[in-house]
XYZ file of C-alpha atoms in Angstrom:
538
model
C 37.784 -86.943 -110.026
C 34.150 -86.781 -108.992
C 32.191 -89.857 -110.041
C 29.285 -89.784 -112.459
C 25.766 -90.148 -111.130
C 24.658 -93.800 -111.145
C 21.938 -94.759 -113.591
C 18.651 -95.418 -111.807
C 16.269 -98.253 -112.642
C 13.129 -96.695 -114.198
C 11.111 -99.572 -112.720
C 11.639 -97.955 -109.314
C 10.181 -94.547 -110.208
C 6.569 -95.478 -109.474
C 7.418 -97.629 -106.444
C 9.393 -94.732 -104.952
C 6.227 -92.674 -104.535
C 5.274 -94.826 -101.549
C 8.767 -95.276 -100.070
C 9.040 -94.444 -96.349
C 12.817 -94.412 -95.681
C 13.971 -91.056 -94.307
C 15.807 -89.929 -97.501
C 12.475 -90.076 -99.344
C 10.750 -88.051 -96.643
C 13.449 -85.399 -96.994
C 13.317 -85.484 -100.792
C 9.575 -84.830 -100.754
C 10.322 -81.373 -99.319
C 12.294 -80.648 -102.479
C 9.591 -82.068 -104.715
C 7.149 -79.594 -103.155
C 9.685 -76.790 -103.614
C 10.079 -77.578 -107.311
C 6.318 -77.757 -107.775
C 5.992 -74.368 -106.071
C 8.767 -72.571 -107.963
C 8.748 -74.343 -111.315
C 12.546 -74.549 -111.262
C 14.254 -77.037 -113.554
C 17.328 -77.796 -111.454
C 18.151 -78.376 -107.773
C 21.378 -77.561 -105.930
C 22.403 -79.549 -102.856
C 25.188 -78.155 -100.691
C 27.384 -79.463 -97.883
C 29.783 -77.352 -95.867
C 33.245 -78.082 -94.497
C 35.473 -75.981 -92.253
C 39.072 -77.057 -93.036
C 40.474 -75.881 -89.695
C 41.444 -79.464 -88.881
C 41.516 -82.946 -90.309
C 38.178 -83.911 -91.877
C 36.334 -86.209 -89.497
C 33.626 -88.694 -90.276
C 30.885 -86.220 -89.421
C 31.928 -84.191 -92.448
C 31.771 -87.267 -94.637
C 28.402 -88.154 -93.127
C 26.918 -84.891 -94.297
C 27.948 -85.597 -97.891
C 26.786 -89.207 -97.601
C 23.364 -88.373 -96.215
C 22.837 -85.498 -98.633
C 23.631 -87.831 -101.523
C 21.047 -90.280 -100.181
C 18.438 -87.508 -100.298
C 19.606 -86.587 -103.792
C 19.093 -90.175 -104.970
C 15.613 -90.285 -103.434
C 14.739 -86.980 -105.137
C 15.892 -88.330 -108.490
C 13.596 -91.324 -108.061
C 10.596 -89.264 -106.958
C 10.960 -86.996 -110.012
C 11.719 -89.811 -112.468
C 15.189 -88.274 -112.782
C 13.742 -85.433 -114.854
C 15.189 -82.568 -112.780
C 18.879 -81.718 -112.998
C 20.654 -82.106 -109.645
C 24.069 -80.902 -108.457
C 25.930 -81.418 -105.195
C 28.384 -78.727 -104.117
C 30.899 -79.611 -101.397
C 31.827 -76.159 -100.127
C 34.955 -75.504 -98.061
C 35.085 -72.376 -95.905
C 38.852 -72.095 -96.358
C 38.860 -68.289 -96.154
C 37.877 -68.489 -92.490
C 40.508 -67.212 -90.063
C 42.581 -69.709 -88.050
C 41.158 -69.127 -84.574
C 43.103 -71.771 -82.647
C 45.779 -74.338 -83.330
C 44.366 -77.859 -83.737
C 45.791 -80.372 -81.279
C 46.033 -83.216 -83.791
C 48.336 -81.750 -86.450
C 52.146 -81.366 -86.618
C 54.166 -78.132 -86.452
C 51.860 -76.476 -83.948
C 54.402 -73.805 -83.014
C 54.551 -72.756 -86.643
C 50.762 -72.620 -86.899
C 50.551 -70.478 -83.773
C 52.323 -67.732 -85.703
C 49.480 -67.600 -88.231
C 46.485 -67.234 -85.926
C 43.939 -64.903 -87.495
C 45.106 -65.564 -91.050
C 42.721 -67.140 -93.608
C 43.159 -70.919 -93.683
C 44.066 -70.624 -97.358
C 47.030 -68.411 -96.373
C 48.346 -70.527 -93.490
C 51.290 -72.771 -94.486
C 50.767 -76.522 -94.778
C 51.863 -78.037 -91.420
C 52.060 -81.534 -92.937
C 54.808 -80.512 -95.376
C 52.986 -82.361 -98.148
C 53.587 -79.683 -100.757
C 50.155 -78.064 -100.613
C 50.027 -74.259 -100.866
C 48.195 -73.884 -97.546
C 46.710 -75.566 -94.483
C 43.252 -75.179 -95.993
C 44.342 -76.728 -99.290
C 45.949 -79.677 -97.495
C 42.764 -80.449 -95.569
C 40.609 -79.873 -98.650
C 42.704 -82.477 -100.462
C 42.189 -84.986 -97.672
C 38.447 -84.516 -97.805
C 38.279 -84.783 -101.579
C 40.437 -87.908 -101.608
C 37.913 -89.727 -99.497
C 34.876 -88.397 -101.323
C 36.484 -89.588 -104.559
C 37.364 -92.937 -103.042
C 33.767 -93.510 -102.061
C 32.468 -92.548 -105.484
C 30.452 -89.423 -104.706
C 29.211 -87.329 -107.621
C 29.960 -83.789 -106.488
C 31.566 -80.462 -107.340
C 34.128 -78.979 -104.972
C 34.131 -75.269 -104.155
C 36.642 -73.152 -102.252
C 35.444 -70.098 -100.351
C 38.723 -68.333 -101.159
C 38.263 -68.987 -104.872
C 34.665 -67.781 -104.855
C 35.443 -64.596 -102.915
C 38.563 -63.638 -104.875
C 37.193 -64.497 -108.334
C 34.095 -62.349 -107.913
C 31.521 -65.153 -107.735
C 30.170 -63.608 -104.527
C 30.530 -59.942 -105.509
C 26.881 -59.339 -106.406
C 25.670 -61.067 -103.223
C 28.131 -59.080 -101.095
C 26.894 -55.813 -102.547
C 23.336 -56.915 -101.813
C 24.405 -57.663 -98.224
C 25.785 -54.113 -97.998
C 22.431 -52.736 -99.183
C 20.637 -54.784 -96.506
C 23.223 -54.046 -93.809
C 20.812 -52.581 -91.245
C 18.315 -55.417 -91.605
C 21.072 -58.014 -91.248
C 22.297 -56.270 -88.091
C 18.746 -56.249 -86.697
C 18.650 -60.020 -87.131
C 22.088 -60.723 -85.696
C 22.529 -58.304 -82.771
C 19.846 -59.811 -80.476
C 21.706 -63.131 -80.670
C 24.955 -61.610 -79.346
C 26.255 -60.565 -75.954
C 26.787 -56.860 -75.120
C 30.545 -56.916 -75.727
C 30.246 -58.749 -79.021
C 27.540 -56.395 -80.271
C 29.882 -53.422 -79.918
C 32.312 -54.745 -82.534
C 30.000 -56.873 -84.656
C 29.672 -56.474 -88.389
C 28.564 -59.013 -91.013
C 31.734 -58.074 -92.930
C 35.211 -59.124 -91.806
C 37.844 -57.089 -93.649
C 41.175 -58.680 -94.517
C 43.880 -56.391 -93.114
C 46.169 -55.031 -95.825
C 48.853 -54.678 -93.139
C 48.786 -58.093 -91.453
C 46.612 -60.259 -93.677
C 44.426 -61.136 -90.676
C 40.668 -61.663 -90.861
C 39.547 -58.782 -88.625
C 36.671 -58.851 -86.137
C 36.106 -55.078 -86.104
C 33.221 -52.647 -86.124
C 32.288 -50.917 -89.355
C 32.306 -47.153 -88.750
C 31.093 -46.155 -92.196
C 29.747 -47.799 -95.308
C 29.200 -46.549 -98.826
C 26.663 -48.540 -100.827
C 27.302 -46.675 -104.083
C 31.065 -47.310 -103.891
C 30.677 -50.801 -102.389
C 33.035 -50.025 -99.505
C 33.221 -50.164 -95.726
C 35.437 -48.185 -93.350
C 36.982 -49.545 -90.155
C 39.940 -49.054 -87.808
C 42.746 -51.575 -88.243
C 43.769 -52.658 -84.722
C 47.357 -53.352 -85.807
C 48.047 -49.768 -86.889
C 45.222 -47.700 -85.426
C 44.638 -46.255 -88.891
C 41.238 -45.760 -90.479
C 40.934 -47.934 -93.562
C 38.404 -47.977 -96.377
C 38.122 -51.172 -98.398
C 35.955 -52.578 -101.134
C 33.863 -55.544 -100.034
C 34.312 -57.326 -103.365
C 37.228 -59.222 -104.892
C 38.212 -61.097 -101.751
C 38.986 -58.027 -99.648
C 36.468 -59.028 -96.982
C 34.882 -62.206 -95.722
C 31.478 -62.467 -94.098
C 30.836 -63.625 -90.538
C 29.825 -67.233 -90.753
C 26.042 -66.958 -90.266
C 25.715 -64.090 -92.777
C 28.258 -65.953 -94.921
C 26.034 -69.017 -94.912
C 23.015 -66.939 -95.939
C 25.002 -65.026 -98.558
C 26.175 -68.309 -100.061
C 22.623 -69.686 -100.234
C 21.522 -66.482 -101.941
C 24.448 -66.249 -104.363
C 24.457 -69.866 -105.465
C 20.753 -70.669 -105.256
C 21.130 -73.505 -102.755
C 17.976 -75.631 -102.445
C 18.976 -78.167 -99.790
C 21.503 -78.248 -96.962
C 21.425 -80.283 -93.763
C 23.306 -79.517 -90.562
C 23.871 -80.723 -87.026
C 21.392 -80.258 -84.202
C 23.761 -77.773 -82.546
C 23.210 -75.381 -85.466
C 19.414 -75.118 -85.262
C 19.467 -71.491 -84.096
C 22.165 -70.636 -86.636
C 20.003 -72.065 -89.424
C 17.115 -69.901 -88.285
C 19.235 -66.732 -88.317
C 20.844 -67.531 -91.675
C 17.411 -68.322 -93.140
C 16.068 -64.931 -92.077
C 19.083 -63.197 -93.612
C 18.667 -65.153 -96.841
C 15.050 -63.966 -97.035
C 16.152 -60.363 -96.467
C 18.625 -60.718 -99.321
C 15.774 -61.815 -101.548
C 15.655 -65.595 -101.747
C 13.930 -68.451 -99.951
C 16.356 -70.392 -97.717
C 17.095 -73.994 -98.624
C 15.213 -77.029 -97.373
C 17.000 -79.288 -94.926
C 16.925 -81.042 -91.606
C 19.029 -81.139 -88.450
C 20.741 -84.433 -87.692
C 21.854 -85.465 -84.226
C 25.487 -85.126 -83.219
C 28.242 -87.716 -83.247
C 29.861 -88.341 -79.877
C 33.290 -89.653 -78.905
C 33.945 -92.504 -76.469
C 33.349 -90.134 -73.532
C 30.045 -88.810 -74.866
C 31.498 -85.478 -76.030
C 30.760 -83.907 -79.409
C 33.470 -84.771 -81.903
C 35.607 -81.890 -83.124
C 38.055 -81.425 -85.993
C 40.386 -79.296 -83.887
C 40.358 -81.619 -80.880
C 40.634 -84.742 -82.978
C 38.496 -86.625 -80.436
C 36.547 -88.628 -82.981
C 37.445 -91.093 -85.689
C 39.098 -89.831 -88.824
C 38.099 -91.213 -92.169
C 41.395 -93.136 -92.350
C 40.754 -94.600 -88.890
C 37.529 -96.215 -90.041
C 38.956 -97.440 -93.329
C 41.771 -99.205 -91.486
C 39.236 -101.586 -89.964
C 36.182 -101.703 -92.229
C 34.908 -100.876 -95.692
C 33.634 -97.485 -96.871
C 30.223 -99.106 -97.336
C 30.033 -99.976 -93.626
C 30.581 -96.313 -92.853
C 27.720 -95.460 -95.190
C 25.561 -97.964 -93.310
C 26.412 -96.237 -90.028
C 25.400 -92.884 -91.489
C 22.081 -94.149 -92.841
C 20.735 -95.528 -89.593
C 18.712 -93.162 -87.381
C 20.184 -89.787 -88.368
C 18.074 -88.053 -85.733
C 19.574 -90.123 -82.911
C 22.870 -89.158 -81.247
C 25.449 -91.907 -81.762
C 28.853 -92.803 -80.438
C 31.389 -92.562 -83.208
C 34.309 -94.573 -81.920
C 36.197 -97.737 -82.808
C 33.780 -99.997 -80.951
C 30.913 -99.232 -83.367
C 32.789 -100.555 -86.403
C 32.135 -104.340 -86.156
C 28.373 -103.879 -85.789
C 28.243 -101.419 -88.699
C 30.238 -103.823 -90.880
C 27.949 -106.764 -90.133
C 24.780 -104.694 -90.528
C 25.904 -103.538 -93.965
C 26.620 -107.055 -95.207
C 23.344 -108.363 -93.776
C 21.332 -105.799 -95.724
C 23.465 -106.015 -98.874
C 23.200 -109.811 -98.991
C 19.407 -109.632 -98.631
C 18.940 -107.097 -101.435
C 18.829 -109.512 -104.378
C 15.905 -111.467 -102.917
C 13.734 -108.477 -102.067
C 10.788 -106.892 -103.845
C 11.237 -103.459 -105.409
C 9.370 -101.816 -102.519
C 11.538 -103.612 -99.957
C 14.704 -102.597 -101.769
C 13.863 -98.913 -101.369
C 13.768 -99.392 -97.584
C 17.033 -101.358 -97.551
C 20.013 -99.298 -96.282
C 22.239 -100.922 -98.930
C 20.152 -99.246 -101.634
C 20.877 -95.836 -100.134
C 24.514 -96.574 -99.319
C 25.125 -97.362 -102.991
C 22.895 -94.516 -104.272
C 20.431 -96.865 -105.898
C 22.830 -99.399 -107.418
C 24.048 -101.887 -104.774
C 26.216 -104.822 -105.893
C 24.998 -108.396 -105.628
C 27.054 -110.705 -103.401
C 26.781 -112.951 -100.370
C 28.670 -112.756 -97.081
C 28.584 -116.219 -95.436
C 30.697 -115.196 -92.413
C 30.256 -112.203 -90.109
C 32.900 -109.751 -88.933
C 32.325 -110.842 -85.330
C 32.702 -114.506 -86.190
C 35.910 -113.829 -88.096
C 37.402 -111.991 -85.125
C 36.691 -114.952 -82.851
C 38.241 -117.211 -85.454
C 41.346 -114.999 -85.408
C 41.481 -115.452 -81.640
C 40.976 -119.216 -81.591
C 43.287 -119.878 -84.542
C 45.904 -117.376 -83.310
C 45.991 -116.034 -86.866
C 47.881 -112.936 -87.950
C 47.344 -113.568 -91.659
C 43.971 -113.618 -93.474
C 45.311 -116.577 -95.492
C 45.130 -118.680 -92.328
C 41.464 -117.799 -91.962
C 40.743 -118.953 -95.492
C 41.703 -122.486 -94.546
C 38.714 -122.496 -92.202
C 36.401 -120.437 -94.411
C 36.818 -122.621 -97.504
C 36.047 -125.729 -95.449
C 32.981 -124.073 -93.900
C 31.673 -122.802 -97.262
C 33.054 -125.087 -99.996
C 33.926 -123.331 -103.232
C 34.744 -119.985 -101.641
C 38.096 -118.305 -102.120
C 39.547 -114.795 -102.092
C 38.901 -114.697 -105.835
C 35.229 -115.730 -105.650
C 34.472 -113.636 -102.554
C 36.680 -110.508 -102.612
C 34.431 -108.713 -100.107
C 34.908 -111.581 -97.658
C 38.648 -111.533 -98.258
C 38.729 -107.830 -97.424
C 36.611 -108.471 -94.332
C 39.068 -111.133 -93.166
C 41.886 -108.602 -93.404
C 39.883 -106.032 -91.456
C 39.058 -108.636 -88.806
C 42.700 -109.552 -88.241
C 43.681 -105.908 -87.909
C 40.785 -104.969 -85.639
C 41.278 -107.998 -83.401
C 44.984 -107.354 -82.923
C 44.531 -103.638 -82.218
C 41.394 -103.609 -80.074
C 40.269 -107.056 -78.962
C 43.465 -108.935 -78.191
C 44.761 -106.363 -75.641
C 41.499 -106.662 -73.667
C 41.059 -110.444 -73.695
C 40.948 -112.048 -70.237
C 40.620 -115.801 -69.916
C 39.420 -117.365 -66.688
C 39.312 -120.891 -65.323
C 36.013 -122.746 -65.429
C 34.057 -123.456 -62.251
C 33.384 -127.101 -61.445
C 29.897 -126.844 -62.951
C 31.203 -125.137 -66.073
C 34.086 -127.567 -66.433
C 31.696 -130.517 -66.318
C 29.469 -128.938 -68.971
C 32.430 -128.081 -71.208
C 33.788 -131.631 -70.896
C 30.363 -132.922 -71.853
C 30.313 -130.546 -74.825
C 33.688 -131.825 -75.989
C 32.444 -135.398 -75.764
C 29.190 -134.703 -77.606
C 31.111 -132.998 -80.368
C 32.586 -136.379 -81.330
C 29.183 -137.191 -82.816
C 29.437 -134.146 -85.104
C 32.939 -134.702 -86.436
C 33.297 -132.933 -89.797
C 29.902 -131.207 -89.503
C 29.372 -127.614 -90.632
C 25.681 -127.602 -89.699
C 25.625 -124.489 -87.531
C 21.972 -124.913 -86.523
C 22.437 -128.502 -85.362
C 25.559 -127.583 -83.458
C 23.802 -124.629 -81.813
C 20.920 -126.869 -80.738
C 23.371 -129.316 -79.187
C 25.128 -126.521 -77.287
C 21.740 -125.377 -75.922
C 20.944 -128.921 -74.791
C 24.237 -129.199 -72.914
C 23.457 -125.976 -71.045
C 19.992 -127.179 -70.076
C 21.244 -130.608 -69.027
C 23.764 -129.023 -66.658
C 21.203 -126.753 -65.043
C 22.223 -123.339 -66.365
C 19.345 -120.963 -65.681
C 19.275 -118.557 -67.372
C 21.017 -120.134 -70.348
C 22.899 -116.907 -71.009
C 25.127 -117.864 -68.047
C 26.204 -120.946 -69.993
C 27.081 -119.009 -73.083
C 28.864 -116.339 -71.077
C 30.957 -119.075 -69.500
C 31.828 -120.384 -72.971
C 32.929 -116.946 -74.114
C 34.956 -116.178 -70.986
C 36.646 -119.560 -70.654
C 37.246 -120.391 -74.327
C 37.490 -116.964 -76.014
C 38.546 -114.620 -73.218
C 35.589 -112.322 -73.880
C 32.362 -111.347 -72.124
C 30.284 -111.873 -75.269
C 30.705 -113.629 -78.533
C 29.190 -115.125 -81.663
C 26.428 -117.662 -82.069
C 28.526 -120.544 -80.818
C 27.141 -123.143 -83.196
C 28.294 -120.956 -86.086
C 31.691 -120.594 -84.471
C 32.092 -124.379 -84.160
C 31.010 -124.857 -87.780
C 33.589 -122.320 -88.974
C 36.472 -123.193 -86.650
C 35.895 -126.944 -86.920
C 34.523 -129.591 -84.586
C 37.858 -131.197 -83.782
C 39.512 -127.801 -83.391
C 36.790 -126.748 -80.923
C 37.289 -129.943 -78.938
C 40.995 -129.142 -78.787
C 40.195 -125.587 -77.631
C 38.039 -126.957 -74.802
C 40.774 -129.364 -73.750
C 43.341 -126.567 -73.627
C 40.994 -124.402 -71.598
C 40.219 -127.148 -69.080
C 43.931 -127.900 -68.819
C 44.636 -124.275 -67.877
C 46.664 -123.515 -71.013
C 44.571 -120.538 -72.144
C 44.795 -118.802 -68.768
C 48.567 -119.355 -68.660
C 49.047 -118.114 -72.218
C 47.169 -114.906 -71.430
């Protein structure tokens, strides 16, 4: 079930007028729109093509749009009704078989069919491939707590919701063609039509030329390639589907969409759809173009290729809130969306969320945690970072978060899984992430003579700090050891610590690591490293 909209703090209404975070800048476009039109409600829309598993980019569009919605509510003192429609284009034809789903041979037999009429390859009991992927998307949106309405293209076409808009499109057929044809190649122009009839013989979504149209009857005529027969069909009642750019414009017109964002790769498509929407008789929605998400090789992520993270991938290793944090930061900058971005996103989220309680109202509106939680972030503290926990997993050889709690509760007295459930969850994520991604890449090396002498000195100096959890004092001592032994720059000293003791090229603030892992335990780790045990074990 879609969540209810969170209640906003009225004390923030006035402060919001000066807020600079990007969701407020976007929301001000809508404020101007409302002032210009006098409308009393605003419709936000996000689109999803269920031709493959929903990837995080799809989620990001809903997340970012909701952030703009929250900002708009604040700027208007929550006096304008807002709705968010998550629209699935599940009447689109299956153009190719995704590489990341089962039963591909079966799917190959349904190429050209609407996604809502292709069987479920997962065998999960859904009526179609489109329905199965729609369910996966909705499950995550519900899990995160979005307030939204879900819409199916198939439902809207077949139930008549789009009938009036489709008939208007037929009236404006020539103008729509004038907009679209210059954007197409010569071969494509010959067969192009904004309407794609559904073959009554094969059930395929047909890319065919319209040879006749009758506005008064609401019909088009075409030649069905499967039979060679001339067919006349109504354009209403789900008997046709629009090409996607005209479809986009028709949807904006029919539903009265006021805001929709899209990827940078769709800038030209937005322009064409906006012109068509104006021809139909309505102003196109406000919106902005975000930069693309890239996989580990720098390629655009794709549902059909499955070359990016899925929603379940991320949630195996970090919280939904950390994903929201990733989406908030720099939406106009292209970003890698792969497993290696997760630890940083997790720590960034907890840094901002922990700071929220001590901030002024103006500062809170710039805090990503405010936007991630749609104006109502929880209050908690996170005394240990994701990165630090992963290094603790390594040093303690822990496969169970319960082992980590022995160290955590000593480092921060009074903490437990019950008092700090977010930290308990983070410990579980850290164990899983370390074992799957860090442990296979760890490479320990022996210390050079200079490094060995400095590490031995560090072990000896640590005797003076037995039982200490003063991370700052420990960090200062580690710095002093590096300077005493002539490491210049000092980063060479810390890199040696990470490589020799942790089997990594980079690591945490080492004073914090000692405080968490324990002084005596760190001395033991140094002794094992200098004795060659860590290299042998690896």
